[in-house]
Short mmCIF file of C-alpha atoms in Angstrom, two decimals:
data_model
loop_
_atom_site.label_atom_id
_atom_site.label_comp_id
_atom_site.label_asym_id
_atom_site.label_seq_id
_atom_site.Cartn_x
_atom_site.Cartn_y
_atom_site.Cartn_z
CA MET A 1275 -32.68 28.08 -26.32
CA THR A 1276 -30.77 27.81 -29.37
CA THR A 1277 -31.93 29.51 -32.12
CA ASP A 1278 -32.20 26.20 -34.11
CA VAL A 1279 -35.03 24.50 -32.09
CA ARG A 1280 -37.98 23.76 -34.45
CA THR A 1281 -41.95 22.69 -32.38
CA ILE A 1282 -42.96 21.12 -35.55
CA ALA A 1283 -41.05 19.31 -38.77
CA TRP A 1284 -41.30 16.96 -41.12
CA THR A 1285 -40.04 13.51 -41.26
CA GLY A 1286 -41.43 12.63 -44.57
CA ASP A 1287 -43.78 10.75 -43.54
CA ALA A 1288 -45.40 12.18 -40.43
CA LEU A 1289 -45.57 15.63 -38.46
CA ARG A 1290 -43.31 15.88 -35.74
CA LEU A 1291 -44.51 17.82 -32.90
CA LEU A 1292 -42.76 19.18 -29.66
CA ASP A 1293 -45.40 18.22 -27.19
CA GLN A 1294 -46.51 21.82 -25.12
CA THR A 1295 -48.49 20.21 -22.69
CA VAL A 1296 -45.83 18.46 -21.09
CA LEU A 1297 -43.61 21.82 -20.91
CA PRO A 1298 -41.29 22.53 -18.98
CA ALA A 1299 -41.44 19.57 -17.10
CA ARG A 1300 -40.38 17.38 -19.81
CA VAL A 1301 -39.16 17.72 -23.42
CA GLU A 1302 -41.41 15.10 -25.83
CA HIS A 1303 -42.27 14.75 -29.47
CA LEU A 1304 -45.00 13.08 -30.91
CA GLU A 1305 -45.07 11.93 -34.45
CA VAL A 1306 -48.47 12.50 -36.21
CA ARG A 1307 -49.52 10.68 -39.36
CA ASP A 1308 -53.01 10.63 -39.80
CA VAL A 1309 -55.71 13.39 -39.17
CA ASP A 1310 -57.53 12.48 -35.94
CA ALA A 1311 -54.52 12.53 -34.59
CA LEU A 1312 -53.50 15.83 -36.06
CA VAL A 1313 -56.76 17.36 -34.82
CA ASP A 1314 -56.33 16.13 -31.55
CA ALA A 1315 -53.09 17.66 -31.29
CA ILE A 1316 -54.17 21.35 -32.33
CA ARG A 1317 -57.33 21.26 -30.21
CA ARG A 1318 -55.05 20.26 -26.72
CA LEU A 1319 -52.37 22.34 -27.74
CA VAL A 1320 -49.96 20.08 -28.56
CA VAL A 1321 -49.19 22.69 -31.31
CA ARG A 1322 -50.44 25.86 -30.72
CA GLY A 1323 -49.80 29.75 -31.89
CA ALA A 1324 -50.85 31.70 -34.88
CA PRO A 1325 -47.97 30.88 -37.34
CA ALA A 1326 -47.26 27.22 -35.87
CA LEU A 1327 -50.68 26.31 -36.63
CA GLY A 1328 -50.45 27.69 -40.22
CA VAL A 1329 -47.46 25.35 -40.82
CA ALA A 1330 -49.50 22.71 -38.87
CA GLY A 1331 -52.43 23.06 -41.41
CA ALA A 1332 -50.06 23.12 -44.68
CA PHE A 1333 -48.40 19.48 -43.82
CA GLY A 1334 -52.01 18.71 -42.22
CA VAL A 1335 -52.98 18.29 -46.03
CA ALA A 1336 -50.31 16.15 -46.88
CA ILE A 1337 -51.62 14.03 -44.08
CA ALA A 1338 -55.11 14.00 -44.78
CA VAL A 1339 -53.40 13.01 -49.14
CA ARG A 1340 -51.15 10.41 -47.80
CA GLN A 1341 -53.89 8.70 -45.18
CA ALA A 1342 -55.99 9.00 -48.28
CA GLU A 1343 -53.74 7.12 -50.69
CA ARG A 1344 -53.17 4.62 -47.67
CA GLU A 1345 -56.43 3.88 -47.15
CA GLY A 1346 -58.30 3.82 -50.41
CA TRP A 1347 -60.12 7.19 -49.32
CA ASP A 1348 -62.22 8.66 -52.36
CA ASP A 1349 -61.90 12.32 -53.04
CA ALA A 1350 -64.77 13.15 -51.13
CA ALA A 1351 -63.46 11.56 -47.81
CA ARG A 1352 -60.10 13.33 -48.00
CA ASP A 1353 -61.75 16.48 -48.93
CA ALA A 1354 -63.19 16.09 -45.85
CA ALA A 1355 -60.71 15.35 -43.93
CA ILE A 1356 -58.90 18.28 -44.54
CA ALA A 1357 -62.06 20.34 -43.58
CA ARG A 1358 -61.66 18.89 -40.15
CA VAL A 1359 -57.73 20.00 -39.41
CA ARG A 1360 -58.78 23.62 -40.90
CA GLU A 1361 -61.64 24.10 -38.92
CA ALA A 1362 -59.76 22.37 -35.30
CA ARG A 1363 -59.33 25.79 -34.01
CA PRO A 1364 -61.42 28.98 -35.52
CA THR A 1365 -59.80 32.19 -34.15
CA ALA A 1366 -56.26 31.72 -35.77
CA VAL A 1367 -56.57 32.64 -38.88
CA ASN A 1368 -53.53 31.09 -39.77
CA LEU A 1369 -54.75 27.71 -39.74
CA ALA A 1370 -56.83 27.95 -42.49
CA ALA A 1371 -54.21 30.17 -44.41
CA GLY A 1372 -51.98 27.03 -44.30
CA VAL A 1373 -54.22 24.37 -45.04
CA ASP A 1374 -55.65 27.17 -48.48
CA ARG A 1375 -51.99 27.94 -49.41
CA VAL A 1376 -51.29 23.78 -50.19
CA LEU A 1377 -54.70 22.77 -51.76
CA PRO A 1378 -53.59 23.60 -55.57
CA ARG A 1379 -51.04 20.95 -55.01
CA VAL A 1380 -53.49 18.03 -53.88
CA PRO A 1381 -53.74 16.82 -57.30
CA GLU A 1382 -49.78 16.27 -57.76
CA GLY A 1383 -49.94 13.92 -54.64
CA ALA A 1384 -48.55 14.45 -50.98
CA ALA A 1385 -44.91 14.71 -51.86
CA ALA A 1386 -45.91 17.94 -53.58
CA VAL A 1387 -48.35 18.95 -50.96
CA ALA A 1388 -45.41 18.35 -48.65
CA ALA A 1389 -42.76 20.25 -50.28
CA GLU A 1390 -45.47 23.32 -50.37
CA ALA A 1391 -45.67 23.28 -46.80
CA GLN A 1392 -42.30 22.60 -46.27
CA ALA A 1393 -41.99 26.91 -47.97
CA VAL A 1394 -44.79 27.65 -45.49
CA LEU A 1395 -42.27 26.67 -42.45
CA ASP A 1396 -39.06 28.31 -44.10
CA GLU A 1397 -41.05 31.42 -45.01
CA ASP A 1398 -42.11 31.84 -41.50
CA VAL A 1399 -38.87 31.33 -40.18
CA ARG A 1400 -37.35 34.22 -42.01
CA ALA A 1401 -40.48 36.22 -41.28
CA ASN A 1402 -40.04 36.11 -37.89
CA ARG A 1403 -36.40 36.99 -37.86
CA ALA A 1404 -37.68 40.11 -40.00
CA ILE A 1405 -40.40 40.88 -37.77
CA GLY A 1406 -37.68 40.68 -34.79
CA VAL A 1407 -35.49 43.73 -36.62
CA HIS A 1408 -38.22 46.13 -37.82
CA GLY A 1409 -39.96 45.67 -33.94
CA ALA A 1410 -36.54 45.75 -31.96
CA ASP A 1411 -35.86 49.14 -34.27
CA TRP A 1412 -39.21 50.90 -34.20
CA LEU A 1413 -39.10 50.14 -29.74
CA GLU A 1414 -35.25 51.33 -29.46
CA SER A 1415 -37.11 54.68 -31.52
CA ARG A 1416 -39.65 55.13 -29.28
CA CYS A 1417 -38.38 54.34 -25.82
CA PRO A 1418 -35.55 55.37 -23.38
CA ARG A 1419 -32.23 54.65 -24.89
CA ARG A 1420 -31.60 52.11 -21.99
CA PRO A 1421 -31.46 48.09 -21.50
CA LEU A 1422 -35.73 48.39 -21.69
CA ARG A 1423 -38.19 46.86 -19.06
CA LEU A 1424 -40.87 44.84 -21.49
CA LEU A 1425 -44.02 43.06 -20.71
CA THR A 1426 -45.67 39.87 -23.10
CA HIS A 1427 -49.00 37.76 -22.60
CA CYS A 1428 -48.98 34.25 -23.47
CA ASN A 1429 -46.42 33.06 -25.33
CA ALA A 1430 -45.20 34.38 -29.19
CA GLY A 1431 -42.20 32.76 -29.56
CA ALA A 1432 -40.21 29.77 -30.87
CA LEU A 1433 -42.56 27.31 -29.62
CA ALA A 1434 -45.45 29.42 -30.66
CA THR A 1435 -44.15 29.36 -34.26
CA ALA A 1436 -41.87 28.02 -37.07
CA GLY A 1437 -38.98 29.26 -35.36
CA TRP A 1438 -37.32 32.14 -33.52
CA GLY A 1439 -40.64 34.08 -32.60
CA THR A 1440 -43.00 36.86 -33.07
CA ALA A 1441 -43.40 38.94 -29.83
CA LEU A 1442 -40.30 37.22 -28.27
CA GLY A 1443 -38.75 37.98 -31.59
CA VAL A 1444 -39.15 41.01 -30.97
CA VAL A 1445 -37.31 40.77 -27.13
CA ARG A 1446 -34.66 38.34 -28.25
CA GLU A 1447 -33.38 40.76 -30.99
CA LEU A 1448 -33.38 43.68 -28.24
CA HIS A 1449 -31.31 41.10 -26.18
CA VAL A 1450 -28.99 40.08 -28.89
CA ARG A 1451 -28.32 44.12 -29.05
CA ASP A 1452 -28.08 44.30 -25.04
CA ARG A 1453 -31.32 46.52 -24.84
CA VAL A 1454 -33.43 44.27 -22.32
CA GLU A 1455 -33.07 44.53 -18.41
CA MET A 1456 -35.99 42.42 -17.77
CA VAL A 1457 -39.17 40.59 -19.35
CA TYR A 1458 -42.44 40.39 -17.11
CA ALA A 1459 -43.92 37.36 -18.72
CA ASP A 1460 -47.87 37.31 -17.39
CA GLU A 1461 -48.49 33.46 -16.22
CA THR A 1462 -51.36 33.55 -18.78
CA ARG A 1463 -54.14 31.46 -17.13
CA PRO A 1464 -56.02 28.93 -17.64
CA LEU A 1465 -53.17 26.59 -18.77
CA LEU A 1466 -49.87 28.50 -18.34
CA GLN A 1467 -48.28 28.99 -21.20
CA GLY A 1468 -46.68 32.59 -19.76
CA SER A 1469 -45.17 30.72 -16.91
CA ARG A 1470 -44.60 27.19 -18.58
CA LEU A 1471 -43.85 28.34 -21.96
CA THR A 1472 -42.44 32.01 -22.33
CA ALA A 1473 -40.69 32.07 -19.08
CA TRP A 1474 -38.65 28.70 -20.24
CA GLU A 1475 -38.10 30.14 -23.14
CA LEU A 1476 -36.72 33.62 -21.70
CA ARG A 1477 -34.36 31.67 -19.40
CA GLU A 1478 -33.11 29.14 -22.27
CA ALA A 1479 -32.06 32.09 -24.09
CA GLY A 1480 -30.48 33.68 -21.22
CA ILE A 1481 -32.76 37.04 -20.83
CA PRO A 1482 -33.66 38.25 -17.73
CA CYS A 1483 -37.45 36.73 -16.60
CA THR A 1484 -40.37 37.68 -14.44
CA VAL A 1485 -43.13 35.90 -13.87
CA GLN A 1486 -46.63 37.32 -12.56
CA VAL A 1487 -50.13 36.51 -12.56
CA ASP A 1488 -52.22 38.40 -15.11
CA ALA A 1489 -53.85 40.67 -12.63
CA ALA A 1490 -50.70 41.71 -11.27
CA ALA A 1491 -49.70 43.51 -15.08
CA ALA A 1492 -51.91 46.76 -15.20
CA GLY A 1493 -50.36 47.66 -11.86
CA THR A 1494 -46.69 46.83 -12.94
CA ILE A 1495 -47.31 49.03 -15.84
CA MET A 1496 -49.29 51.85 -14.39
CA ARG A 1497 -46.03 52.07 -11.38
CA GLY A 1498 -44.06 52.83 -14.27
CA LEU A 1499 -41.89 49.34 -14.32
CA VAL A 1500 -42.83 48.89 -17.63
CA ASP A 1501 -41.01 50.73 -20.83
CA ALA A 1502 -43.10 48.67 -23.36
CA ALA A 1503 -45.34 45.78 -23.80
CA VAL A 1504 -45.14 43.36 -26.94
CA ILE A 1505 -47.65 40.80 -28.02
CA GLY A 1506 -48.94 38.22 -30.44
CA ALA A 1507 -51.74 37.98 -32.25
CA ASP A 1508 -53.68 35.25 -33.84
CA ARG A 1509 -55.84 37.00 -36.11
CA ILE A 1510 -55.62 41.25 -36.90
CA ALA A 1511 -58.59 42.55 -38.91
CA ALA A 1512 -58.76 45.06 -41.45
CA ASN A 1513 -59.04 48.01 -39.12
CA GLY A 1514 -56.14 46.71 -37.12
CA ASP A 1515 -58.48 45.26 -34.47
CA THR A 1516 -55.91 42.49 -32.66
CA ALA A 1517 -57.58 39.13 -31.39
CA ASN A 1518 -54.90 37.68 -29.02
CA LYS A 1519 -54.91 35.56 -25.75
CA VAL A 1520 -57.80 36.55 -23.65
CA GLY A 1521 -55.47 39.35 -20.76
CA SER A 1522 -54.38 41.07 -23.93
CA LEU A 1523 -57.43 43.71 -23.59
CA GLY A 1524 -56.46 44.35 -19.96
CA VAL A 1525 -52.67 45.20 -21.22
CA ALA A 1526 -53.56 46.99 -23.89
CA LEU A 1527 -55.71 49.27 -21.80
CA ALA A 1528 -53.22 49.81 -19.37
CA CYS A 1529 -50.76 50.33 -21.67
CA ALA A 1530 -53.09 53.55 -22.94
CA ALA A 1531 -53.25 54.78 -19.38
CA ALA A 1532 -49.70 54.78 -18.34
CA GLY A 1533 -48.78 56.64 -22.47
CA ILE A 1534 -46.47 53.27 -23.24
CA PRO A 1535 -46.07 51.73 -26.52
CA LEU A 1536 -48.25 48.20 -27.20
CA LEU A 1537 -46.51 46.82 -29.80
CA VAL A 1538 -47.97 43.50 -31.93
CA ALA A 1539 -45.80 41.42 -33.94
CA ALA A 1540 -46.77 39.05 -36.07
CA PRO A 1541 -46.31 37.92 -40.16
CA TRP A 1542 -48.85 39.11 -42.74
CA SER A 1543 -50.28 35.70 -42.59
CA THR A 1544 -51.74 36.81 -39.71
CA VAL A 1545 -53.93 40.22 -41.27
CA ASP A 1546 -56.85 38.95 -42.24
CA ARG A 1547 -58.68 41.73 -44.29
CA ALA A 1548 -61.72 39.29 -45.16
CA THR A 1549 -62.60 40.51 -41.59
CA PRO A 1550 -63.49 43.84 -41.21
CA ALA A 1551 -63.77 44.02 -37.20
CA GLY A 1552 -62.98 42.48 -34.69
CA ASP A 1553 -66.64 42.17 -33.21
CA ALA A 1554 -66.62 39.64 -36.38
CA VAL A 1555 -63.39 37.56 -35.19
CA PRO A 1556 -64.62 33.94 -34.02
CA ILE A 1557 -63.49 34.32 -30.13
CA GLU A 1558 -63.01 30.10 -29.16
CA GLU A 1559 -64.77 28.82 -26.07
CA ARG A 1560 -62.54 26.00 -24.38
CA PRO A 1561 -63.54 23.20 -22.10
CA ALA A 1562 -64.67 24.03 -18.44
CA GLU A 1563 -62.25 22.41 -17.15
CA GLU A 1564 -59.46 24.18 -18.00
CA VAL A 1565 -60.81 26.57 -14.98
CA LEU A 1566 -62.36 24.56 -12.94
CA ALA A 1567 -59.45 21.85 -12.31
CA TRP A 1568 -56.16 21.84 -12.11
CA GLY A 1569 -53.64 18.73 -12.91
CA GLY A 1570 -56.97 16.80 -11.86
CA THR A 1571 -57.68 18.59 -8.91
CA PRO A 1572 -60.53 20.92 -8.43
CA ALA A 1573 -60.61 24.36 -8.00
CA ALA A 1574 -63.96 25.53 -7.68
CA PRO A 1575 -67.26 24.03 -6.43
CA ASP A 1576 -69.25 21.37 -7.11
CA GLY A 1577 -71.89 22.78 -10.07
CA VAL A 1578 -70.29 26.15 -10.41
CA GLN A 1579 -70.08 27.05 -14.34
CA ALA A 1580 -67.16 28.61 -15.98
CA PHE A 1581 -66.44 30.94 -18.88
CA ASN A 1582 -63.77 30.04 -20.24
CA PRO A 1583 -62.76 32.28 -23.90
CA ALA A 1584 -59.18 31.50 -25.03
CA PHE A 1585 -59.22 35.13 -26.47
CA ASP A 1586 -60.26 38.56 -26.51
CA VAL A 1587 -60.01 41.84 -28.67
CA THR A 1588 -58.31 44.79 -28.34
CA PRO A 1589 -59.72 47.79 -30.66
CA ALA A 1590 -57.07 49.18 -32.98
CA ARG A 1591 -57.23 52.80 -31.05
CA LEU A 1592 -55.00 50.55 -28.04
CA VAL A 1593 -52.55 49.16 -30.31
CA THR A 1594 -49.71 51.42 -30.71
CA ALA A 1595 -48.11 49.52 -33.99
CA LEU A 1596 -48.08 46.53 -35.63
CA ALA A 1597 -44.44 44.89 -36.45
CA THR A 1598 -44.48 42.40 -39.65
CA GLU A 1599 -42.06 40.91 -41.60
CA THR A 1600 -42.44 44.01 -44.31
CA GLY A 1601 -41.70 46.72 -41.39
CA VAL A 1602 -44.40 48.44 -38.88
CA LEU A 1603 -47.53 49.90 -39.35
CA GLU A 1604 -48.53 52.66 -36.53
CA VAL A 1605 -52.24 51.31 -36.06
CA ALA A 1606 -53.31 54.21 -33.24
CA ALA A 1607 -52.29 56.80 -35.34
CA GLY A 1608 -54.92 55.26 -38.24
CA VAL A 1609 -52.48 53.11 -40.50
CA THR A 1610 -54.29 49.92 -40.62
CA PRO A 1611 -53.45 46.96 -42.96
CA ALA A 1612 -56.64 47.84 -44.47
CA SER A 1613 -55.47 51.46 -45.19
CA ARG A 1614 -52.35 50.65 -47.39
CA PRO A 1615 -53.51 49.32 -50.98
CA GLN A 1616 -50.25 48.79 -51.76
CA VAL A 1617 -50.04 45.67 -49.29
CA ARG A 1618 -51.75 43.03 -51.46
CA GLU A 1619 -51.81 39.15 -50.98
CA GLY A 1620 -49.26 36.83 -52.24
CA ALA A 1621 -45.62 37.21 -50.42
CA ALA A 1622 -43.98 37.83 -53.89
CA ASP A 1623 -46.51 41.04 -53.79
CA ARG A 1624 -45.36 42.51 -50.76
CA PRO A 1625 -43.25 45.11 -50.54
CA ALA A 1626 -39.41 44.93 -49.14
CA ARG A 1627 -40.55 47.40 -46.45
CA LEU A 1628 -43.23 49.73 -45.27
#
């Protein structure tokens, strides 16, 4: 994959999304001009990944303002449409953060909102590059001095962000340094974001990759085939508990048992210091059909129910470290977002490095 690939872009009157539901078979784009279409695209995972959802939320406000102007909505109808965008997926805090970031520009009109949303996008790309450097530096200091064998779960690459990636941004930075031997990509049931998306990104970047079923991850780790696991996050609580794609907790438990690092890579916008701990994170439950069928073909007997949480929560004690655009926090050692009072909310107030 070239480094300038974008999964999300503003055309001036529409939001252009790379349709991740049809990858890797086809590369198609969807142009979104109204709130209903954007909410549908978010819920169907046309656009997905916490940072990308933050950008989509920001531009979603611009879409709502443009639609209000075009269709003669009053302020109440416009604000209700914005709220629908904000609440389209509950677990990823970035979606709401992206909406909230641009809300003060609404009285200035759609162009002003879109300009602020573009700033969100540009900041995300810069942050991802910095996350990659900090995470790679930290892993190089903690892992054997040879090309590393890494494991990742779900997709936290360019497809999940505005560009470059968070967890895969770390992997890509290590690859630039000739420090990657192999990446084990969990397939990530039930929608296969690992085998469809992560493996596709790794192949395009020329990074050696092996896809494995989710149930193999713990055994791969315990057999000593992995030096570290690197995952993303959809929400990080104040105490360092981390919500990520379901199956991440099993990876974390195996890493702890094997004594290898689990590095979470995410921008500061994913840290929700209003959520004290992981048990307060809302866990999205997705349709049963995602588990009970595949491609329209039944995968379970008629009448069987399905439990389909999209995320699970990894306790802070299992998160070795958190790499952000400002540096690395060693969470399992007790250094959490809430325990560092100098880290404040505004981007301008963030320290250059922790």
